[in-house]
Coordinates of C-alpha atoms in Angstrom, one line a residue:
M1 CA 17.4 -34.5 18.9
D2 CA 16.7 -34.0 15.2
E3 CA 19.4 -32.4 13.2
Q4 CA 18.4 -29.1 11.5
T5 CA 17.9 -29.7 7.8
T6 CA 19.1 -27.1 5.3
S7 CA 17.6 -26.3 1.9
P8 CA 19.8 -26.0 -1.2
L9 CA 18.5 -22.4 -1.4
D10 CA 20.4 -21.7 1.8
Q11 CA 23.6 -22.0 -0.2
L12 CA 22.5 -19.5 -2.7
E13 CA 24.2 -16.4 -1.1
D14 CA 27.5 -18.3 -0.6
L15 CA 27.5 -19.6 -4.2
V16 CA 26.9 -16.1 -5.6
G17 CA 29.5 -14.7 -3.3
E18 CA 32.0 -17.1 -4.8
G19 CA 30.9 -16.2 -8.4
L20 CA 29.3 -19.7 -9.0
Y21 CA 26.3 -18.3 -10.8
D22 CA 25.7 -21.4 -12.9
E23 CA 25.3 -23.5 -9.7
A24 CA 23.1 -20.9 -8.1
A25 CA 20.9 -20.8 -11.2
S26 CA 20.6 -24.6 -11.1
I27 CA 19.4 -24.5 -7.5
L28 CA 16.8 -21.8 -8.4
A29 CA 15.6 -23.7 -11.5
A30 CA 14.7 -26.7 -9.3
A31 CA 13.0 -24.6 -6.6
H32 CA 9.4 -23.4 -6.3
I33 CA 9.0 -19.9 -7.8
A34 CA 8.0 -18.3 -4.5
D35 CA 10.9 -19.9 -2.6
A36 CA 13.3 -18.8 -5.4
A37 CA 12.1 -15.2 -5.1
D38 CA 12.5 -15.3 -1.3
A39 CA 16.0 -16.5 -1.6
L40 CA 17.0 -13.9 -4.2
Q41 CA 15.9 -11.1 -1.9
A42 CA 19.1 -11.7 0.1
L43 CA 21.2 -10.8 -2.9
D44 CA 22.3 -7.5 -4.5
A45 CA 20.3 -6.4 -7.5
E46 CA 23.3 -7.0 -9.8
D47 CA 23.7 -10.6 -8.6
V48 CA 20.0 -11.1 -9.1
A49 CA 20.4 -10.0 -12.7
H50 CA 23.3 -12.3 -13.3
V51 CA 21.4 -15.3 -12.0
L52 CA 18.2 -14.5 -13.8
L53 CA 20.1 -14.4 -17.2
L54 CA 21.0 -18.1 -16.6
L55 CA 17.4 -19.2 -16.2
P56 CA 14.9 -20.0 -18.9
R57 CA 13.1 -16.7 -19.8
E58 CA 9.7 -17.9 -18.6
Q59 CA 11.1 -18.9 -15.2
A60 CA 13.0 -15.7 -14.9
A61 CA 9.8 -13.7 -15.6
D62 CA 7.8 -15.8 -13.0
I63 CA 10.5 -15.0 -10.4
L64 CA 10.6 -11.3 -11.2
E65 CA 6.8 -11.2 -10.7
E66 CA 7.2 -12.6 -7.2
L67 CA 10.0 -10.1 -6.2
P68 CA 9.2 -6.7 -4.7
D69 CA 8.8 -4.3 -7.5
D70 CA 11.7 -2.1 -6.4
L71 CA 14.1 -5.1 -6.3
A72 CA 12.9 -6.4 -9.6
A73 CA 13.3 -3.0 -11.2
D74 CA 16.9 -2.6 -9.8
A75 CA 17.8 -6.0 -11.3
I76 CA 16.4 -5.0 -14.7
E77 CA 18.6 -1.9 -14.5
F78 CA 21.7 -4.2 -14.7
L79 CA 20.4 -6.1 -17.8
L80 CA 20.9 -5.0 -21.3
P81 CA 17.7 -3.6 -22.9
E82 CA 17.4 -6.6 -25.2
Q83 CA 17.9 -9.0 -22.3
A84 CA 15.3 -7.2 -20.2
A85 CA 12.8 -7.2 -23.1
E86 CA 13.1 -11.0 -23.6
I87 CA 12.1 -11.5 -19.9
V88 CA 9.3 -8.9 -19.5
T89 CA 7.7 -10.2 -22.7
E90 CA 6.9 -13.4 -20.7
M91 CA 5.3 -11.5 -17.8
L92 CA 1.6 -10.7 -17.3
S93 CA 0.9 -7.3 -18.6
D94 CA 0.0 -5.7 -15.3
E95 CA 3.1 -7.1 -13.6
E96 CA 5.3 -5.9 -16.5
A97 CA 3.8 -2.4 -16.1
D98 CA 4.3 -2.4 -12.3
I99 CA 7.9 -3.2 -12.6
L100 CA 8.7 -0.9 -15.5
Q101 CA 7.1 2.0 -13.6
E102 CA 10.0 1.6 -11.1
V103 CA 12.7 1.6 -13.8
S104 CA 14.4 4.7 -15.0
E105 CA 12.7 6.4 -18.0
P106 CA 15.7 6.0 -20.4
K107 CA 16.0 2.3 -19.6
V108 CA 12.2 1.8 -20.1
E109 CA 12.4 3.4 -23.5
A110 CA 15.3 1.3 -24.5
I111 CA 13.5 -1.9 -23.4
I112 CA 10.3 -1.0 -25.2
E113 CA 12.3 -0.4 -28.4
H114 CA 13.3 -4.1 -28.2
L115 CA 9.7 -5.4 -27.9
D116 CA 7.6 -6.3 -30.9
Q117 CA 5.1 -3.7 -32.1
E118 CA 2.1 -5.2 -30.2
Q119 CA 4.0 -5.6 -27.0
A120 CA 5.4 -2.1 -27.2
S121 CA 2.0 -0.6 -27.8
L122 CA 0.6 -2.5 -24.9
A123 CA 3.4 -1.4 -22.5
R124 CA 3.0 2.2 -23.5
E125 CA -0.7 2.0 -22.9
L126 CA -0.4 0.6 -19.4
L127 CA 2.5 2.9 -18.4
A128 CA 0.4 5.9 -19.4
Y129 CA -2.1 5.3 -16.5
G130 CA -1.4 6.3 -12.9
E131 CA -0.3 3.6 -10.5
D132 CA -3.3 4.4 -8.3
T133 CA -6.0 4.0 -11.0
A134 CA -7.8 1.0 -12.5
G135 CA -5.8 1.5 -15.6
G136 CA -2.6 1.2 -13.6
L137 CA -3.7 -2.1 -12.1
M138 CA -5.3 -3.4 -15.3
Q139 CA -4.1 -6.5 -17.1
K140 CA -4.7 -7.4 -20.7
E141 CA -4.9 -11.2 -20.2
F142 CA -8.6 -12.1 -20.2
I143 CA -11.1 -14.2 -22.0
A144 CA -13.5 -12.3 -24.3
L145 CA -16.0 -14.0 -26.6
P146 CA -18.2 -12.5 -29.4
V147 CA -21.8 -11.9 -28.3
H148 CA -23.2 -13.7 -31.4
L149 CA -21.9 -17.2 -30.4
T150 CA -24.1 -20.0 -29.2
A151 CA -23.3 -22.0 -26.1
T152 CA -21.8 -24.8 -28.2
E153 CA -19.7 -22.4 -30.2
A154 CA -18.5 -20.6 -27.1
R155 CA -17.5 -23.9 -25.4
K156 CA -15.6 -24.9 -28.6
R157 CA -13.9 -21.6 -28.7
L158 CA -12.7 -22.1 -25.1
Q159 CA -11.4 -25.6 -26.0
E160 CA -9.4 -24.2 -28.9
M161 CA -7.9 -21.6 -26.7
A162 CA -6.9 -24.3 -24.1
E163 CA -5.0 -26.2 -26.8
D164 CA -2.7 -23.2 -27.4
E165 CA -0.8 -22.9 -24.1
K166 CA 0.6 -19.5 -24.9
N167 CA -2.9 -17.9 -25.1
F168 CA -4.4 -19.7 -22.2
Y169 CA -4.2 -18.6 -18.6
P170 CA -6.2 -18.8 -15.4
F171 CA -9.3 -16.7 -15.5
S172 CA -12.3 -15.9 -13.3
Y173 CA -14.9 -14.8 -15.7
I174 CA -15.7 -14.8 -19.4
Y175 CA -16.4 -11.4 -20.9
V176 CA -18.6 -10.9 -23.8
V177 CA -18.1 -8.2 -26.5
D178 CA -19.7 -7.1 -29.7
H179 CA -18.0 -6.8 -33.1
L180 CA -16.5 -3.5 -32.1
N181 CA -15.1 -5.0 -28.9
R182 CA -17.6 -3.1 -26.8
F183 CA -18.4 -4.7 -23.4
Q184 CA -21.7 -6.5 -23.4
G185 CA -21.6 -8.3 -20.1
V186 CA -20.1 -11.2 -18.1
L187 CA -20.8 -14.9 -18.9
G188 CA -20.7 -17.3 -15.9
L189 CA -19.0 -20.6 -16.4
R190 CA -21.9 -22.5 -14.8
A191 CA -24.4 -20.9 -17.1
L192 CA -22.3 -21.7 -20.1
L193 CA -21.7 -25.3 -19.0
F194 CA -25.4 -26.2 -18.5
A195 CA -26.8 -24.2 -21.4
T196 CA -28.4 -26.2 -24.3
P197 CA -26.2 -26.3 -27.4
A198 CA -28.2 -23.7 -29.5
T199 CA -28.7 -21.2 -26.7
P200 CA -27.2 -17.8 -27.7
I201 CA -24.8 -16.6 -25.0
S202 CA -26.3 -13.1 -25.4
G203 CA -29.2 -14.5 -23.2
L204 CA -26.8 -15.9 -20.6
V205 CA -24.7 -12.8 -19.9
T206 CA -25.0 -10.6 -16.8
T207 CA -25.4 -7.2 -18.4
D208 CA -25.5 -5.1 -15.2
A209 CA -22.0 -6.2 -14.1
L210 CA -19.9 -3.8 -12.1
T211 CA -17.3 -2.1 -14.3
A212 CA -14.5 0.5 -13.9
T213 CA -13.0 3.1 -16.1
P214 CA -9.2 3.5 -16.6
T215 CA -9.3 6.5 -14.3
T216 CA -11.3 4.9 -11.5
P217 CA -9.3 5.4 -8.3
A218 CA -7.7 2.2 -7.1
E219 CA -9.2 2.9 -3.6
D220 CA -12.7 2.8 -5.1
L221 CA -11.9 -0.6 -6.7
V222 CA -10.7 -1.9 -3.4
K223 CA -14.0 -0.9 -1.7
T224 CA -15.9 -2.5 -4.6
F225 CA -14.1 -5.8 -4.2
R226 CA -14.6 -5.8 -0.4
R227 CA -18.4 -5.2 -0.8
S228 CA -19.1 -7.5 -3.7
H229 CA -16.5 -10.3 -3.3
L230 CA -15.9 -10.3 -7.1
L231 CA -12.8 -12.0 -8.4
S232 CA -12.2 -9.5 -11.1
A233 CA -13.8 -6.4 -12.7
P234 CA -13.8 -5.3 -16.3
V235 CA -12.2 -1.9 -17.3
V236 CA -14.3 -0.2 -19.9
G237 CA -13.3 2.9 -22.0
A238 CA -15.4 5.9 -22.6
D239 CA -16.7 4.4 -25.8
G240 CA -17.6 1.1 -24.2
T241 CA -14.6 -0.8 -25.4
L242 CA -13.3 -3.5 -23.1
L243 CA -9.8 -2.5 -22.3
G244 CA -8.8 -5.0 -19.7
I245 CA -9.6 -6.4 -16.2
V246 CA -8.5 -5.7 -12.6
T247 CA -8.3 -8.8 -10.4
Q248 CA -9.3 -8.9 -6.8
E249 CA -5.8 -10.1 -6.0
D250 CA -4.1 -7.1 -7.6
A251 CA -6.5 -4.7 -5.9
M252 CA -5.9 -6.2 -2.5
R253 CA -2.1 -6.2 -3.0
Y254 CA -2.4 -2.5 -3.9
S255 CA -4.3 -1.9 -0.7
K256 CA -1.7 -3.6 1.4
E257 CA 1.1 -1.7 -0.3
E258 CA -0.7 1.5 0.4
S259 CA -1.2 0.6 4.0
D260 CA 2.5 -0.2 4.3
E261 CA 3.4 3.1 2.8
E262 CA 0.9 5.0 4.9
F263 CA 2.4 3.5 8.0
L264 CA 5.9 4.7 6.9
R265 CA 4.5 8.2 6.1
F266 CA 2.9 8.3 9.5
S267 CA 6.2 7.3 11.0
G268 CA 7.9 10.2 9.2
I269 CA 9.3 8.6 6.0
A270 CA 8.7 11.1 3.2
G271 CA 7.1 9.4 0.2
G272 CA 6.1 6.4 2.3
E273 CA 8.9 4.2 1.0
E274 CA 12.4 3.3 2.2
V275 CA 14.6 0.3 2.0
R276 CA 18.1 0.0 3.3
D277 CA 19.7 -0.6 0.0
M278 CA 18.8 2.9 -1.1
S279 CA 21.6 5.5 -1.2
L280 CA 22.5 7.2 2.0
R281 CA 21.6 10.6 0.6
E282 CA 18.1 9.4 -0.5
R283 CA 17.4 7.7 2.8
A284 CA 18.6 10.6 4.9
S285 CA 16.5 13.1 2.9
R286 CA 13.3 11.0 3.3
R287 CA 13.7 11.1 7.0
L288 CA 15.1 14.6 7.5
I289 CA 12.2 16.5 5.9
W290 CA 9.8 15.3 8.6
L291 CA 12.3 15.7 11.4
V292 CA 13.0 19.3 10.5
I293 CA 9.3 20.1 10.4
K294 CA 8.8 18.5 13.7
M295 CA 11.8 20.4 15.2
V296 CA 10.3 23.7 14.1
L297 CA 6.9 22.8 15.5
N298 CA 8.4 21.8 18.8
I299 CA 9.6 25.4 19.3
I300 CA 6.0 26.3 20.3
P301 CA 5.7 23.9 23.3
A302 CA 9.3 24.7 24.2
S303 CA 8.3 28.3 24.4
V304 CA 5.5 27.5 26.9
V305 CA 8.0 25.7 29.1
A306 CA 10.5 28.5 28.8
Y307 CA 7.9 31.0 29.9
Y308 CA 7.4 29.2 33.2
T309 CA 10.9 28.2 34.1
K310 CA 11.5 31.1 36.4
T311 CA 8.3 30.5 38.5
P312 CA 8.7 28.7 41.9
A313 CA 6.2 26.0 40.8
F314 CA 8.4 24.8 37.9
T315 CA 10.9 22.8 39.9
V316 CA 8.0 21.0 41.6
I317 CA 6.1 20.1 38.5
A318 CA 8.8 19.6 35.9
P319 CA 9.1 15.8 36.3
I320 CA 5.4 15.4 35.4
L321 CA 5.6 17.2 32.1
P322 CA 7.0 14.2 30.0
I323 CA 4.2 12.0 31.4
I324 CA 1.4 14.3 30.4
S325 CA 3.0 14.9 27.0
D326 CA 3.5 11.3 26.2
M327 CA 0.1 10.1 27.3
G328 CA -1.6 12.9 25.4
G329 CA 0.4 12.1 22.2
S330 CA -0.4 8.4 22.5
G331 CA -4.1 9.0 22.8
G332 CA -4.1 11.4 19.9
S333 CA -2.1 9.0 17.7
Q334 CA -4.8 6.3 18.4
A335 CA -7.5 8.7 17.2
I336 CA -5.5 9.6 14.1
A337 CA -5.0 6.0 13.2
V338 CA -8.8 5.2 13.5
S339 CA -9.8 8.2 11.4
I340 CA -7.3 7.4 8.7
R341 CA -8.4 3.8 8.5
E342 CA -12.1 4.7 8.5
M343 CA -11.5 7.2 5.7
S344 CA -9.7 4.5 3.6
L345 CA -12.6 2.2 4.1
G346 CA -15.1 4.9 3.2
R347 CA -16.8 4.7 6.6
I348 CA -16.4 8.4 7.2
R349 CA -16.2 11.4 4.9
T350 CA -14.4 14.8 5.3
L351 CA -17.8 16.3 6.1
D352 CA -18.2 14.1 9.2
V353 CA -16.1 16.3 11.5
A354 CA -18.9 17.0 14.0
W355 CA -19.8 13.3 14.2
V356 CA -16.2 12.3 14.8
L357 CA -15.8 15.1 17.3
S358 CA -18.8 13.9 19.3
K359 CA -17.5 10.3 19.4
E360 CA -13.9 11.3 20.4
I361 CA -15.0 13.7 23.2
G362 CA -16.6 10.7 25.0
I363 CA -13.4 8.7 24.7
G364 CA -11.4 11.7 25.9
I365 CA -13.6 12.1 29.0
V366 CA -13.6 8.4 30.0
N367 CA -9.9 7.7 29.3
G368 CA -8.9 11.1 30.6
L369 CA -10.7 10.6 33.9
I370 CA -9.3 7.1 34.5
L371 CA -5.7 8.2 33.6
G372 CA -6.0 11.4 35.6
I373 CA -7.2 9.5 38.7
L374 CA -4.4 7.0 38.4
L375 CA -1.8 9.6 37.8
A376 CA -3.1 11.8 40.6
A377 CA -3.1 8.8 43.0
G378 CA 0.4 8.0 42.1
A379 CA 1.6 11.6 42.6
Y380 CA -0.1 11.8 46.0
F381 CA 1.3 8.4 47.1
L382 CA 4.9 9.3 46.1
L383 CA 5.0 13.0 47.1
H384 CA 2.1 13.3 49.6
S385 CA 0.9 16.5 47.9
A386 CA -2.8 17.1 47.4
K387 CA -2.1 20.1 45.2
L388 CA 0.3 18.2 43.0
A389 CA -2.2 15.4 42.7
L390 CA -4.9 17.8 41.7
I391 CA -2.7 19.5 39.1
V392 CA -1.7 16.3 37.3
G393 CA -5.1 14.8 37.5
V394 CA -6.9 17.8 35.9
S395 CA -4.1 18.3 33.4
M396 CA -4.2 14.7 32.3
L397 CA -8.0 14.9 31.8
A398 CA -7.8 18.1 29.8
T399 CA -4.8 17.0 27.7
A400 CA -6.5 13.6 26.9
M401 CA -9.7 15.4 25.7
V402 CA -7.7 17.8 23.5
A403 CA -5.5 15.1 22.1
V404 CA -8.2 12.7 21.0
T405 CA -10.5 15.3 19.6
I406 CA -7.7 17.0 17.7
G407 CA -6.4 13.6 16.6
G408 CA -9.8 12.4 15.5
V409 CA -10.8 15.4 13.3
M410 CA -7.3 16.4 12.1
P411 CA -7.1 13.8 9.3
L412 CA -10.5 14.9 7.9
V413 CA -9.5 18.6 8.0
L414 CA -6.1 17.8 6.3
R415 CA -7.8 15.7 3.6
T416 CA -10.2 18.6 2.9
L417 CA -7.1 20.9 2.5
K418 CA -5.6 18.3 0.1
V419 CA -2.8 17.4 2.5
D420 CA -1.8 13.8 3.2
P421 CA -3.1 13.1 6.7
A422 CA -0.5 10.3 7.2
V423 CA 2.3 12.8 6.7
A424 CA 1.1 15.9 8.5
S425 CA -1.0 14.6 11.4
S426 CA 1.8 13.3 13.6
P427 CA 4.0 16.4 13.9
I428 CA 1.0 18.7 14.2
L429 CA -0.6 16.5 16.9
T430 CA 2.7 16.4 18.8
M431 CA 2.9 20.2 18.8
V432 CA -0.7 20.7 19.9
T433 CA -0.7 18.1 22.7
D434 CA 2.7 19.2 24.0
T435 CA 1.7 22.8 24.0
C436 CA -1.7 22.2 25.7
G437 CA -0.3 19.6 28.1
F438 CA 2.6 21.8 29.3
Y439 CA 0.3 24.8 29.6
F440 CA -2.3 23.0 31.6
V441 CA 0.2 21.7 34.1
L442 CA 2.3 24.8 34.4
A443 CA -0.6 27.3 34.5
L444 CA -2.4 25.2 37.2
A445 CA 0.9 24.9 39.2
V446 CA 1.4 28.7 39.1
A447 CA -2.2 29.2 40.3
L448 CA -2.0 26.8 43.2
Y449 CA 1.6 27.4 44.3
R450 CA 1.4 31.2 44.6

């Protein structure tokens, strides 16, 4: 049997625990950037800061870019402003902005004061945009060539840039601007490579390229990239100035982060973000808000049950109530998830309530009938009661129809009311399905067991 091999990175936590930061830094320096970032995630933010200070600034910046933004920001909080400034200067502008947005405002100001004038101006510009806009995702590293160049001059300019490693970086497209830095179009590498020497690049550019403004919602950019399969999109100001670019990679990463946060919000985490190294107070408050709301809403279905507790039918039917409630809630949650996803993809709008309702009614009838028949058959087999089988079967059908129709249209209604569907849908759905499900079961039981 082969012995299990261990990586030097596996020793990182032990070395840091013993205070051997120099040895830990040596291991990180020899590792791949992504592997080094993965290993650092097991450490406290303060230890991450200690180790990063012992690495070359360029490598420390590369590792910070690979870390989750919250952990990278926490590590920066433990650095002196001048130390943090030396590292963030080596980062891509969009990555720098993403991390600094997570850092406390006083610390950010102190760091910016230690940047050179150009870097400070750039940081302030990017931090001024919302995180969910094209400006917030924008990076300033791109290739822009003057429109008056010929193909030969453009190729020479690119070669000169390649000689200066500091100013050269991976790029998807070449952007063309006029003498006022106004966007003129996109120049394809293939077109430039095969053009005759004297051909003006003005005749090679794609002038109808898709562009974004700094305030373009990030969700719209994600949809654009999914439709067009572009690798990047230029961000153009109101005066036509080329401000920066948004890459497909950054847009897709934003989409994933939003999906992750939406899942947490749907699960009842206020703000859509929680990690276990947050303070107890902060974590408790993020969960408690949703739980308190849900507890208050649960008073309504509880009142329905309380109303029927003194009826003879209650003791017969009580064991069925949790089944009806759970099945209805599960079906409604499925409908909510589909609606939220379709809204994020732009496949339905808030005005499509009637269309969504018509689609979900069909699901409710089909699934409700099948579940109702199964539940009724089970009740009859176990308790040999036709009345009980009828009650649970009809109640299951009715509850399923209510659950999926309410669940399907609720996100659209909440979005119209400017309420986050991921946050509000679940507790409202639980209240509605429990109330209706309990009422259907108990009201039918009272009617049939008189």
